[in-house]
Short mmCIF file of C-alpha atoms and ligand atoms in Angstrom, two decimals:
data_model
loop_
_atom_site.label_atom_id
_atom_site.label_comp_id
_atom_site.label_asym_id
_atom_site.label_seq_id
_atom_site.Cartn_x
_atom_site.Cartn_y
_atom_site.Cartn_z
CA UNK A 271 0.00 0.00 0.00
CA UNK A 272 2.97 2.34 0.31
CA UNK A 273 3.34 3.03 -3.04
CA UNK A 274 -0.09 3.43 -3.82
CA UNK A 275 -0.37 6.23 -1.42
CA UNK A 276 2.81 7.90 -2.38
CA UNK A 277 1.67 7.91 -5.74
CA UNK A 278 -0.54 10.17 -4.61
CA UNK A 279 1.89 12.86 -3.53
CA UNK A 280 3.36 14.99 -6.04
CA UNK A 281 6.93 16.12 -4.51
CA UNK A 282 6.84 19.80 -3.25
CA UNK A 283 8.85 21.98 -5.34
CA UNK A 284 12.06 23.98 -3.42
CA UNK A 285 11.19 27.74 -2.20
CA UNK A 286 12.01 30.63 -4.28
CA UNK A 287 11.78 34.06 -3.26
CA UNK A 288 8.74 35.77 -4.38
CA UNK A 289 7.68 39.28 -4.97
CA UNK A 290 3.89 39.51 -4.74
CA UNK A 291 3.34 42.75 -6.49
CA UNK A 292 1.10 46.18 -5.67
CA UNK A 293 -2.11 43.71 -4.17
CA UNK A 294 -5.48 45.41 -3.96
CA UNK A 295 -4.89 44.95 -0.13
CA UNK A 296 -2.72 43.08 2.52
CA UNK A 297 -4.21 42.24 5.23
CA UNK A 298 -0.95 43.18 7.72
CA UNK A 299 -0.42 43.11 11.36
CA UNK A 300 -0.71 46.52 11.47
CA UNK A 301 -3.50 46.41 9.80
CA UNK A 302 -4.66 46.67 6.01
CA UNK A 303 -2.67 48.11 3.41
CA UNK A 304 -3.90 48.87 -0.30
CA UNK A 305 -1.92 48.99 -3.15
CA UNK A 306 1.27 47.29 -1.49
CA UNK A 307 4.23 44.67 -2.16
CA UNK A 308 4.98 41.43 0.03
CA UNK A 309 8.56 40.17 -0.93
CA UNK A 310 8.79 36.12 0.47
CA UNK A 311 12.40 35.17 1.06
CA UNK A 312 13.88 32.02 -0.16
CA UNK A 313 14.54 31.04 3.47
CA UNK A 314 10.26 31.31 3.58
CA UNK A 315 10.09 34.41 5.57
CA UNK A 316 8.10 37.63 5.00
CA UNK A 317 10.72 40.00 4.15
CA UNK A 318 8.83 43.02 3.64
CA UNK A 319 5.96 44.31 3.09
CA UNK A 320 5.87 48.50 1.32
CA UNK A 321 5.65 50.31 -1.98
CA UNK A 322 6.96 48.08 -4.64
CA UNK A 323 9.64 50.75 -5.10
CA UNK A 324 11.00 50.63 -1.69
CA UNK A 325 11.25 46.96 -1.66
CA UNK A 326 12.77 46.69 -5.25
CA UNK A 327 15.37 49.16 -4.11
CA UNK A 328 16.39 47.45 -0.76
CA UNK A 329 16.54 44.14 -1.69
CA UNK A 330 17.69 41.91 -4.10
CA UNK A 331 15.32 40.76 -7.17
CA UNK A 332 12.88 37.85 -6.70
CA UNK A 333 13.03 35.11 -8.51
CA UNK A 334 9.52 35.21 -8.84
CA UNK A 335 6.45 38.32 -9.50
CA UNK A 336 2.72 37.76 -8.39
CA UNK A 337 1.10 40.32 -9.60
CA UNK A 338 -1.76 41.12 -7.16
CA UNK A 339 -3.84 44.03 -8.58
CA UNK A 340 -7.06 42.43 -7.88
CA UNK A 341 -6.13 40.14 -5.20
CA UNK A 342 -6.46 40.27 -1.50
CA UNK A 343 -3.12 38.72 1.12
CA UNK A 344 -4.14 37.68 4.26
CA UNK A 345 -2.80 34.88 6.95
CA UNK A 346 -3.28 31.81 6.61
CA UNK A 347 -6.46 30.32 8.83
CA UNK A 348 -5.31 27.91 11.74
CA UNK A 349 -7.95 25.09 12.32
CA UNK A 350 -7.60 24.63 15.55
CA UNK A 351 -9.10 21.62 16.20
CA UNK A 352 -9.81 18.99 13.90
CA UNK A 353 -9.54 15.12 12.89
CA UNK A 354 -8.56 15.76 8.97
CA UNK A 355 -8.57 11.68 8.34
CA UNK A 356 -12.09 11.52 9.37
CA UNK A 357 -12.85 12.62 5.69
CA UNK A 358 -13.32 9.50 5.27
CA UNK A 359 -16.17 8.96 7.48
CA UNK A 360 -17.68 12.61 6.29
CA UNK A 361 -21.51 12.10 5.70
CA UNK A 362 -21.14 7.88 6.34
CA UNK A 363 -23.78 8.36 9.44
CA UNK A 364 -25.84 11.42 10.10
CA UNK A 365 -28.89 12.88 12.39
CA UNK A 366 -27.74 10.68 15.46
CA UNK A 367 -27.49 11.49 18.74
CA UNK A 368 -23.99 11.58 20.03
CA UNK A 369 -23.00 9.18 22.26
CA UNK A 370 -24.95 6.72 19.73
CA UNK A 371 -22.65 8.57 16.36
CA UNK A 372 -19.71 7.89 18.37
CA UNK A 373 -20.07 4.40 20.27
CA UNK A 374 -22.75 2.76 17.16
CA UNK A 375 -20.99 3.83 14.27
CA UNK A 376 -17.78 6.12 14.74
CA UNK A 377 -15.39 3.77 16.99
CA UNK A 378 -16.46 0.71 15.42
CA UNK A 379 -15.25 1.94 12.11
CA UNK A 380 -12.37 3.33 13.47
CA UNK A 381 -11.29 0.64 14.84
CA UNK A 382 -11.19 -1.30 11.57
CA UNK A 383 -9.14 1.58 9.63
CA UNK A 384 -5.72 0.67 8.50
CA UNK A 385 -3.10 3.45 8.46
CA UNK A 386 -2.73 3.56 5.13
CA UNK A 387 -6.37 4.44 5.17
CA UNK A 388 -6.11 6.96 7.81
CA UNK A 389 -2.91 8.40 6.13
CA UNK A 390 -5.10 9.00 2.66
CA UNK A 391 -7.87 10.31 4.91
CA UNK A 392 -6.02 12.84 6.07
CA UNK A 393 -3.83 13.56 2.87
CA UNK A 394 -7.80 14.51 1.47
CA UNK A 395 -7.96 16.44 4.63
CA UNK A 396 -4.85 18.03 4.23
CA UNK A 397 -5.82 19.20 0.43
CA UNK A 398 -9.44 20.58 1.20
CA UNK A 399 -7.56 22.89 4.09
CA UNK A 400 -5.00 24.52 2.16
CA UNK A 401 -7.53 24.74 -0.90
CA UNK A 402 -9.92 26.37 1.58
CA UNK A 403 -6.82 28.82 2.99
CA UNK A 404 -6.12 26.93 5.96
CA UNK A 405 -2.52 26.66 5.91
CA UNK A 406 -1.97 25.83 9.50
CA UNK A 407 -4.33 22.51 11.17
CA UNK A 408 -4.44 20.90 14.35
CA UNK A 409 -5.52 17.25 14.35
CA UNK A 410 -6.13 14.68 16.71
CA UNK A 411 -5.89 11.26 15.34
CA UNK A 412 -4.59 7.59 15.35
CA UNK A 413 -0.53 7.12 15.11
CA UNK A 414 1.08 4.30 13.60
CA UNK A 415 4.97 4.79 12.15
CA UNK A 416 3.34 3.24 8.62
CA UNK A 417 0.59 5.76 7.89
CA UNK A 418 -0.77 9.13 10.10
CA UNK A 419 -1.82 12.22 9.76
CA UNK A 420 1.50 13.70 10.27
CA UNK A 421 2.89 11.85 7.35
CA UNK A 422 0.03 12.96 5.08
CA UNK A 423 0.79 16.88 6.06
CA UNK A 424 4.53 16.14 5.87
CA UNK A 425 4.13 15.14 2.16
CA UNK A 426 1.07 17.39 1.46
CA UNK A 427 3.27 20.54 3.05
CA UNK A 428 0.46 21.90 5.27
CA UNK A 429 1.72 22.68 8.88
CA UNK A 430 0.10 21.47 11.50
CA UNK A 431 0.68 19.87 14.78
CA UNK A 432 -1.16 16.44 15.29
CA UNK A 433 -1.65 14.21 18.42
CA UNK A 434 -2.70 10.48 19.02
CA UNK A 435 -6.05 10.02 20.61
CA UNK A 436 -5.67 8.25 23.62
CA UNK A 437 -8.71 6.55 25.65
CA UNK A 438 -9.22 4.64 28.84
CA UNK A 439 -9.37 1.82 26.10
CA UNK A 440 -6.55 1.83 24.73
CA UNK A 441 -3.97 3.85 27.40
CA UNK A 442 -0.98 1.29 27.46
CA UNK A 443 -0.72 1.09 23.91
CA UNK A 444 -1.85 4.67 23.29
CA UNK A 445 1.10 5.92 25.88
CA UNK A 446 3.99 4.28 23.83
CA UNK A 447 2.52 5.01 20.34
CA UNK A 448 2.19 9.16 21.63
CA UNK A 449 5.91 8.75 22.98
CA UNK A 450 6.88 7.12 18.96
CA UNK A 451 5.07 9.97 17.57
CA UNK A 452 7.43 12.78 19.31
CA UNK A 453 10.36 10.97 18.72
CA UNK A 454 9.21 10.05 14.97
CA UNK A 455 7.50 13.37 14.01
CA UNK A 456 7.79 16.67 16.64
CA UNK A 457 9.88 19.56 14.81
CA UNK A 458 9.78 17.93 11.17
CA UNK A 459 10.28 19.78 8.74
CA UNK A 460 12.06 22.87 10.61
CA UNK A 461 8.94 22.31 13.43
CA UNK A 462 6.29 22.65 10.27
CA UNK A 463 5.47 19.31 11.89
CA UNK A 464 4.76 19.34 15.73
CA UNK A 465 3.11 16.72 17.99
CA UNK A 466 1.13 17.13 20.70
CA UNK A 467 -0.62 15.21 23.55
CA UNK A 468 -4.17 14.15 22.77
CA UNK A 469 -6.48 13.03 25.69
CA UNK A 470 -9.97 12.37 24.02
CA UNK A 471 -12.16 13.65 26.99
CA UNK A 472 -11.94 13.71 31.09
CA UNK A 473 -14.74 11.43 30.53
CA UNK A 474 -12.96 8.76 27.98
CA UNK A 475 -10.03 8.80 30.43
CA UNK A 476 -9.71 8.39 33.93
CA UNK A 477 -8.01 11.35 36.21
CA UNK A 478 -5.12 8.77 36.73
CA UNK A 479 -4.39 8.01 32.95
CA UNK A 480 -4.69 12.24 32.66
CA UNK A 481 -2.24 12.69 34.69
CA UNK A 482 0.08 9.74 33.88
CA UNK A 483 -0.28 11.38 30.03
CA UNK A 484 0.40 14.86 31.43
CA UNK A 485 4.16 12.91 33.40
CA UNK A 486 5.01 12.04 29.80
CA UNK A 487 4.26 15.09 28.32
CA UNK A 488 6.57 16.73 30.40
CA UNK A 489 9.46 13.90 29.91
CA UNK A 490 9.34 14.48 26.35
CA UNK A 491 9.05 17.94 26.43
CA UNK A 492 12.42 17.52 28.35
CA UNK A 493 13.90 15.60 25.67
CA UNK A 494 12.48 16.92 22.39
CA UNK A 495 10.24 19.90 23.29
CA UNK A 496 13.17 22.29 22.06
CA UNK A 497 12.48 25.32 20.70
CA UNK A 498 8.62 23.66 19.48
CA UNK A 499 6.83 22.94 22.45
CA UNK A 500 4.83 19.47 22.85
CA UNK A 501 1.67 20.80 23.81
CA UNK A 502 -1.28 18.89 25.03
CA UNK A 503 -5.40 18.53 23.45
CA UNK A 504 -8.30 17.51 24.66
CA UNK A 505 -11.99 17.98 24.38
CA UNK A 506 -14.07 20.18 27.21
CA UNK A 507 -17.50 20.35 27.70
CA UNK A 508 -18.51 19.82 24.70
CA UNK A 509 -22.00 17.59 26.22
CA UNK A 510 -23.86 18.99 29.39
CA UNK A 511 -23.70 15.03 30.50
CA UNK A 512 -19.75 15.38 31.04
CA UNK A 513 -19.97 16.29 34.57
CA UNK A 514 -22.30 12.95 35.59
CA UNK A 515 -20.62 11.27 33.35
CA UNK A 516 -17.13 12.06 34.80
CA UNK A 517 -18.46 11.62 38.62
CA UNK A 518 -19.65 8.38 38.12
CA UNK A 519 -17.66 6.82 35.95
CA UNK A 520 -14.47 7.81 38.01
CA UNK A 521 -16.03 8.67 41.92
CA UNK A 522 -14.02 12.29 41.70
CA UNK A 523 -16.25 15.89 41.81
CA UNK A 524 -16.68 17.41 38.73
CA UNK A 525 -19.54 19.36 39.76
CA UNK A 526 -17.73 23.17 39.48
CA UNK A 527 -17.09 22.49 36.04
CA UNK A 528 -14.93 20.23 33.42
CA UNK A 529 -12.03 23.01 32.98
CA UNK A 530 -11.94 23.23 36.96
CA UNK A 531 -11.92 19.67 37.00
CA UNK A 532 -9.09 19.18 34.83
CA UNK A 533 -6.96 22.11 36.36
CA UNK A 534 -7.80 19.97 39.88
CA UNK A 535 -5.84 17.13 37.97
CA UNK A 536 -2.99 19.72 37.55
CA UNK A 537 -3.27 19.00 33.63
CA UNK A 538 -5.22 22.04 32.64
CA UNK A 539 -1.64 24.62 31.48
CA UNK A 540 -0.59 27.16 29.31
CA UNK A 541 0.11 24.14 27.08
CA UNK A 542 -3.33 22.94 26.86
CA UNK A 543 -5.59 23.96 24.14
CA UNK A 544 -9.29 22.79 24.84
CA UNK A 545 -11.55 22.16 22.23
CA UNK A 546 -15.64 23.06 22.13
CA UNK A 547 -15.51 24.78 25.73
CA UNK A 548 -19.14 25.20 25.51
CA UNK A 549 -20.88 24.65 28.77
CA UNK A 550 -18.31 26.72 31.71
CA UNK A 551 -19.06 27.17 34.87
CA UNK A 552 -17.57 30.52 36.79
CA UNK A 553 -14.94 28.11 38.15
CA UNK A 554 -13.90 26.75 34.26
CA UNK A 555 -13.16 30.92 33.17
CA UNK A 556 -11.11 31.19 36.45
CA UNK A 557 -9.18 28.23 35.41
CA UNK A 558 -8.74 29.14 32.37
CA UNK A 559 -7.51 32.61 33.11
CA UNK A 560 -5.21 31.04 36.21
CA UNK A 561 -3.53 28.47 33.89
CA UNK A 562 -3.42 30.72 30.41
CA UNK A 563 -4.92 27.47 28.82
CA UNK A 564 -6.52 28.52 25.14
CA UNK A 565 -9.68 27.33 23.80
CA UNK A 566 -10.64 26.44 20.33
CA UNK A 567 -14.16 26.52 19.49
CA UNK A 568 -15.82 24.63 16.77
CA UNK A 569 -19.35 26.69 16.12
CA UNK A 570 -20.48 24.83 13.23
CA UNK A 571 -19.67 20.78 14.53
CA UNK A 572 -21.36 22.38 17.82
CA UNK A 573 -24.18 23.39 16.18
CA UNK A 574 -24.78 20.15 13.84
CA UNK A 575 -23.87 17.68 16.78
CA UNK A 576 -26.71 19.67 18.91
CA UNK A 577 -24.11 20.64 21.70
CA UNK A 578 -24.60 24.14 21.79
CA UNK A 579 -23.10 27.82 21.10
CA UNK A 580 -19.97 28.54 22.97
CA UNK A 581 -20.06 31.83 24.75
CA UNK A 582 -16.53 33.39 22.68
CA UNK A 583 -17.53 37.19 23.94
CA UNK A 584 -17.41 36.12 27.15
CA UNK A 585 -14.35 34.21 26.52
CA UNK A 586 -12.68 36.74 25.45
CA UNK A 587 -13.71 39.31 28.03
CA UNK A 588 -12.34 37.12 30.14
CA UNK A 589 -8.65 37.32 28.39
CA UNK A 590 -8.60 33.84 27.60
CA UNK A 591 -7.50 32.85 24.22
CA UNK A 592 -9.89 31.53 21.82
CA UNK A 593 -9.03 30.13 18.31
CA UNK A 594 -11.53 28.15 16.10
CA UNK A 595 -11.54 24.94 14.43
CA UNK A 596 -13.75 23.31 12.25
CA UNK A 597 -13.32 19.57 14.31
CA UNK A 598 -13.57 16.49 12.41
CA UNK A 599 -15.33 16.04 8.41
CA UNK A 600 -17.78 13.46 10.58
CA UNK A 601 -19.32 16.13 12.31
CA UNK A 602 -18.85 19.73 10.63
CA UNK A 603 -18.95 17.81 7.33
CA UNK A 604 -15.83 20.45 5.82
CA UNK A 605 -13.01 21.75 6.51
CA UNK A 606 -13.89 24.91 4.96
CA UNK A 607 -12.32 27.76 7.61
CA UNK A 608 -14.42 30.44 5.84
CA UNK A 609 -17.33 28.78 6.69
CA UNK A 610 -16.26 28.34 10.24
CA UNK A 611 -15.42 32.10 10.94
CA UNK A 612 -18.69 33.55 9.66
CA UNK A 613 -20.86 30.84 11.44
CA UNK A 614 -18.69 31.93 15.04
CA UNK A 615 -19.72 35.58 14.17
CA UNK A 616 -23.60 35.22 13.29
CA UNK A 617 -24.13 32.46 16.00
CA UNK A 618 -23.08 35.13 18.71
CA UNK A 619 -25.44 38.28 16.65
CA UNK A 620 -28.14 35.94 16.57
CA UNK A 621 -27.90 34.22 20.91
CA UNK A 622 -27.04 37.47 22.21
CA UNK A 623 -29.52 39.58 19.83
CA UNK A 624 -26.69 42.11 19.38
CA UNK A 625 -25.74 42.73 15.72
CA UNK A 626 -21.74 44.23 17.46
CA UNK A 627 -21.27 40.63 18.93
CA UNK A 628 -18.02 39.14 17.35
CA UNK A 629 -17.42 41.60 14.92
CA UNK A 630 -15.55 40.27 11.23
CA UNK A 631 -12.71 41.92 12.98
CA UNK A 632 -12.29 39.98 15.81
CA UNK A 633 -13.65 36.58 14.15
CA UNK A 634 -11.06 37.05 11.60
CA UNK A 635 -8.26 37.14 14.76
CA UNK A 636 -9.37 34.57 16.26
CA UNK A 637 -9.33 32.03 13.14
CA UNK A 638 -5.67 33.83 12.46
CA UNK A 639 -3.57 34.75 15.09
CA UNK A 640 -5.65 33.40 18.26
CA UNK A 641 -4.77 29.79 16.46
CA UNK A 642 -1.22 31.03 16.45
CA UNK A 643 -1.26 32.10 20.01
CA UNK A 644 -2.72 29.24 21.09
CA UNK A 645 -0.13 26.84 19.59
CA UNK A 646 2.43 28.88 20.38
CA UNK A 647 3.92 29.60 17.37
CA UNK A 648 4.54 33.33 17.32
CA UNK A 649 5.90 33.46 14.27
CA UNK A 650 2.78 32.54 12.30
CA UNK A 651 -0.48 34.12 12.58
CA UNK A 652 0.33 38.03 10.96
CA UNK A 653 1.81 38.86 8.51
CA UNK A 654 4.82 41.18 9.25
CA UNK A 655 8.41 41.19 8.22
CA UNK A 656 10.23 38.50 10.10
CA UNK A 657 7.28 35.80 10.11
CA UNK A 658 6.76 33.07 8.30
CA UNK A 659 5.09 33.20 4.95
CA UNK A 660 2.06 31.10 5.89
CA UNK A 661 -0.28 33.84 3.36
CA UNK A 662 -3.25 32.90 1.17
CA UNK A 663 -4.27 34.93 -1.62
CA UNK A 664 -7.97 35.48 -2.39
CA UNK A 665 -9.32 36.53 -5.96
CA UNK A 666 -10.90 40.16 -5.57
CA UNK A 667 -12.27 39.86 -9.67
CA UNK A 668 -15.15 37.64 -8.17
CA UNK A 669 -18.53 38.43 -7.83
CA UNK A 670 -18.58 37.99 -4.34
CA UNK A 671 -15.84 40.76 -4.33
CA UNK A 672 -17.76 42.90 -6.28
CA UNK A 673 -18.01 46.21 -4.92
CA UNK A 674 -15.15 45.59 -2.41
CA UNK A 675 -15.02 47.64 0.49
CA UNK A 676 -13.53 46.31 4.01
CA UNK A 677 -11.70 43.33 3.86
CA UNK A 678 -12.57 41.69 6.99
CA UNK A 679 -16.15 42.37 6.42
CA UNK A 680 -15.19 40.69 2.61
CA UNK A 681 -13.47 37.60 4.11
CA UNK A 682 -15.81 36.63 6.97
CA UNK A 683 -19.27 37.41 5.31
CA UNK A 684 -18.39 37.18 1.53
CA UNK A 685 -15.54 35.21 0.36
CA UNK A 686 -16.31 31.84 -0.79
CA UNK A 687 -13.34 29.02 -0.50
CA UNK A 688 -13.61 29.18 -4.42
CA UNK A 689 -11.89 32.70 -3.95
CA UNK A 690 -9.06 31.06 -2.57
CA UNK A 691 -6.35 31.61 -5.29
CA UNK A 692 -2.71 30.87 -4.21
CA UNK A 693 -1.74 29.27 -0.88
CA UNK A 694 2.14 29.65 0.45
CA UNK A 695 3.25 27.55 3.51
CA UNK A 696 6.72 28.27 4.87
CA UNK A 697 7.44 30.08 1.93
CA UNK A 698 6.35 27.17 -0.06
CA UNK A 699 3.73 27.98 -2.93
CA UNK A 700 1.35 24.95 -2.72
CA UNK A 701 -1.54 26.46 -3.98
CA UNK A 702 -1.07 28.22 -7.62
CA UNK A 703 -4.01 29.34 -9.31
CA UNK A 704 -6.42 26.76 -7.21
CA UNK A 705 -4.66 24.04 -7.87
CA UNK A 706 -2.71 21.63 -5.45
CA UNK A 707 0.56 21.09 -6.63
CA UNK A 708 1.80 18.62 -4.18
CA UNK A 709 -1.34 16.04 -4.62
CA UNK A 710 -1.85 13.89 -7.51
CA UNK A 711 -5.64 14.02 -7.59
CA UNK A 712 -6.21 11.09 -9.85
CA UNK A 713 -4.41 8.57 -7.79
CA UNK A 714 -5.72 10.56 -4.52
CA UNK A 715 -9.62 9.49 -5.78
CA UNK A 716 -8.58 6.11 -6.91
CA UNK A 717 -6.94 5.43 -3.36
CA UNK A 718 -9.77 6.64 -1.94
CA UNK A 719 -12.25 4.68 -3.37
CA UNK A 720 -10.18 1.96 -2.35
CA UNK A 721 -9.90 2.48 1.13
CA UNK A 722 -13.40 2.81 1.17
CA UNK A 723 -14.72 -0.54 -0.16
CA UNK A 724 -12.26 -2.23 1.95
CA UNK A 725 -13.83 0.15 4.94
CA UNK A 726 -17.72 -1.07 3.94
CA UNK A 727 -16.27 -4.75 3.12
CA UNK A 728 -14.58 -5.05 6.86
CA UNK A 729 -17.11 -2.94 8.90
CA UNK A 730 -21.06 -4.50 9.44
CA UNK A 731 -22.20 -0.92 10.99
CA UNK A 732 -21.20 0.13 7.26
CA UNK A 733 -24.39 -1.75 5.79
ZN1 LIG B 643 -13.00 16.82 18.06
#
């Protein structure tokens, strides 16, 4: 199976420098800037960003021109939280509850996929993101050293940091395979490739395996944590059940809230980014604030799974950071970042009844640079001289663009992931005129199609 699914992977061309010429707008750190130059460096920084003059004059030529007239730079979207070989499983089993999605049909499947399956899940995954403008992902998934999801991005060229899902069920096995990841995978790639720690739930695993995961987490950050931090995921109150479910399943209190809970455990950090956060208590916000642990909310699985609407305003009042994510293909069913960051904005106009709740503004932050913040990559995020070209260009000659007037307003209410022209990660131009150039789509379909029959032929919930 190797070589079918590296026939699917079209080797990424080397980085040249790249002058993207006099765009319509850049969206910068500073803020936007019409008719201006980005240079990329061949090392895959941002350079500069000016007047085309000033740029031409101060540094050397590029080896390549973009010229942006009618196009629109912005960051990169980080998905914050998601399970990109689950496209696999998108639209297999729908209009369940959720325990009965996830114990009658999700697991059982999952426990019959194969890595090579997984890995061509997620290499599917790892194409919609970047052809949506998600050039940074965070994914929570099965490891095995012949097929992940951290192999997929690797050849793909996405960045992303990626974690092995560890349950009550599986927590010997689970504890060696996350300690083979790091060693295998964390810092690949000049740390495009991180690994993380990836607890399914405080009510999938017991306080003891939590902590025992949180010991190792802190031995390997020791050993290979560097300048790329291993940093630790989980999901949070996602179901208003958790709490029961956690007391008496495990005979602890739970009862002031699952982010209290966890920071009780001592495994609720700076490191820790917490997925859904839906249902807090007063307790969970002061934990949160206490421990600087970040949250990344999924509106749009939330909403489809029937858990609820995170409350981000308050979130953020609080001073906690809050990224989004679009969580798995089973349960969102895209990975479409566009369509995540305008969902997070009208969910909040519509609960609170206040059309200045989550304004394109700060939704567009928090799908950017909260993501960033929350990983802990600094460097990624903005875009400002000195960080790393992680940019996506979006086609302003659209009718969607058509008048143009304020670019967040444009990319969180308008754009369409059709928009999406060019995508660079680390300097890398993946993306050129819509089209993948590290993914050889024919073979990526016919591998697909294969994993799947083998997937209905091996799995009776399938039928
Ligand atoms: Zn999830």
């Amino acid at each position: 199976m190797t070589a079918k699914v590296n026939s699917c992977y079209v080797p990424a061309e080397k980085r040249r420098s790249t002058l993207i010429e006099d765009a319509a707008v850049i969206i910068a750190a500073e803020g936007p800037r019409k008719n201006t130059s980005l240079l990329i460096s061949e090392t895959g920084n941002i350079e500069a960003i000016g007047p085309k003059s000033e740029i031409k004059e101060k540094f050397d030529a590029a080896e390549i021109a973009l010229s942006a007239r009618k196009l629109l730079v912005m960051p990169g979207f980080v998905n914050n939280h998601s399970h990109i070989a689950m496209t696999l499983l998108r639209g297999l089993a729908e209009d369940l509850p959720l325990l009965s999605w996830l114990r009658d049909k999700i697991w059982p499947l999952e426990a019959n996929l194969k890595p090579w399956q997984i890995e061509v899940g997620a290499a599917v995954g790892a194409a919609e993101c970047l052809l949506s403008g998600t050039t940074n992902v965070n994914s929570n998934y099965f490891f095995d050293p012949s097929g992940s999801e951290a192999s997929a991005a690797f050849n793909v060229g996405i960045r992303g940091t990626f974690s092995h899902g560890v349950f009550d069920w599986t927590a010997e096995q689970a504890l060696k395979l996350t300690k083979e990841f790091v060693e295998t995978w964390h810092g690949k790639d000049r740390g495009r490739i991180r690994i993380a720690t990836g607890a399914h739930s405080p009510y999938s695993c017991s306080p003891s395996l939590l902590k025992e995961l949180e010991a190792l987490r802190y031995e390997l950050n020791e050993k290979h944590g560097g300048i790329y931090r291993i940093l630790s995921t989980i999901h949070v109150a996602e179901a208003t059940t958790e709490a029961n479910e956690i007391q008496e399943k495990y005979k602890v209190s739970a009862r002031n809230g699952i982010a209290a809970y966890l920071d009780s455990l001592g495994v609720l950090t700076r490191d820790t980014i917490a997925a859904h956060a839906i249902h807090l208590l007063d307790d969970d916000f002061a934990a949160f604030k206490r421990t600087g642990a970040s949250i990344a909310s999924c509106p749009v699985s939330n909403l489809k799974v029937g858990m609820g609407v995170a409350n981000l305003p308050r979130d953020i009042a609080e001073g906690i950071t809050v990224s989004l994510g679009t969580d798995g293909p089973a349960s969102n069913n895209t990975l479409d970042m566009l369509e995540t960051v305008k969902f997070a904005s009208l969910l909040q106009k519509g609960i609170q009844g206040d059309t200045t709740a989550l304004g394109a503004k700060t939704a567009f932050d928090l799908a950017t640079a909260g993501g960033a913040r929350s990983l802990h990559l600094p460097d990624t995020g903005r875009l400002a001289p000195g960080m790393k070209a992680d940019l996506v260009v979006l086609d302003l000659a659209t009718i969607s663009a058509t008048p143009f007037h304020d670019p967040y307003n444009h990319v969180v209410f308008a754009a369409r992931s059709g928009d999406v022209r060019d995508v660079f990660v680390d300097g890398r131009l993946l993306v050129e005129n819509r089209k993948l150039k590290t993914i050889n789509m024919e073979n990526l379909v016919g591998a697909v199609d294969e994993a799947i029959s083998e997937l209905r032929a091996s799995s009776p919930t399938l039928a």
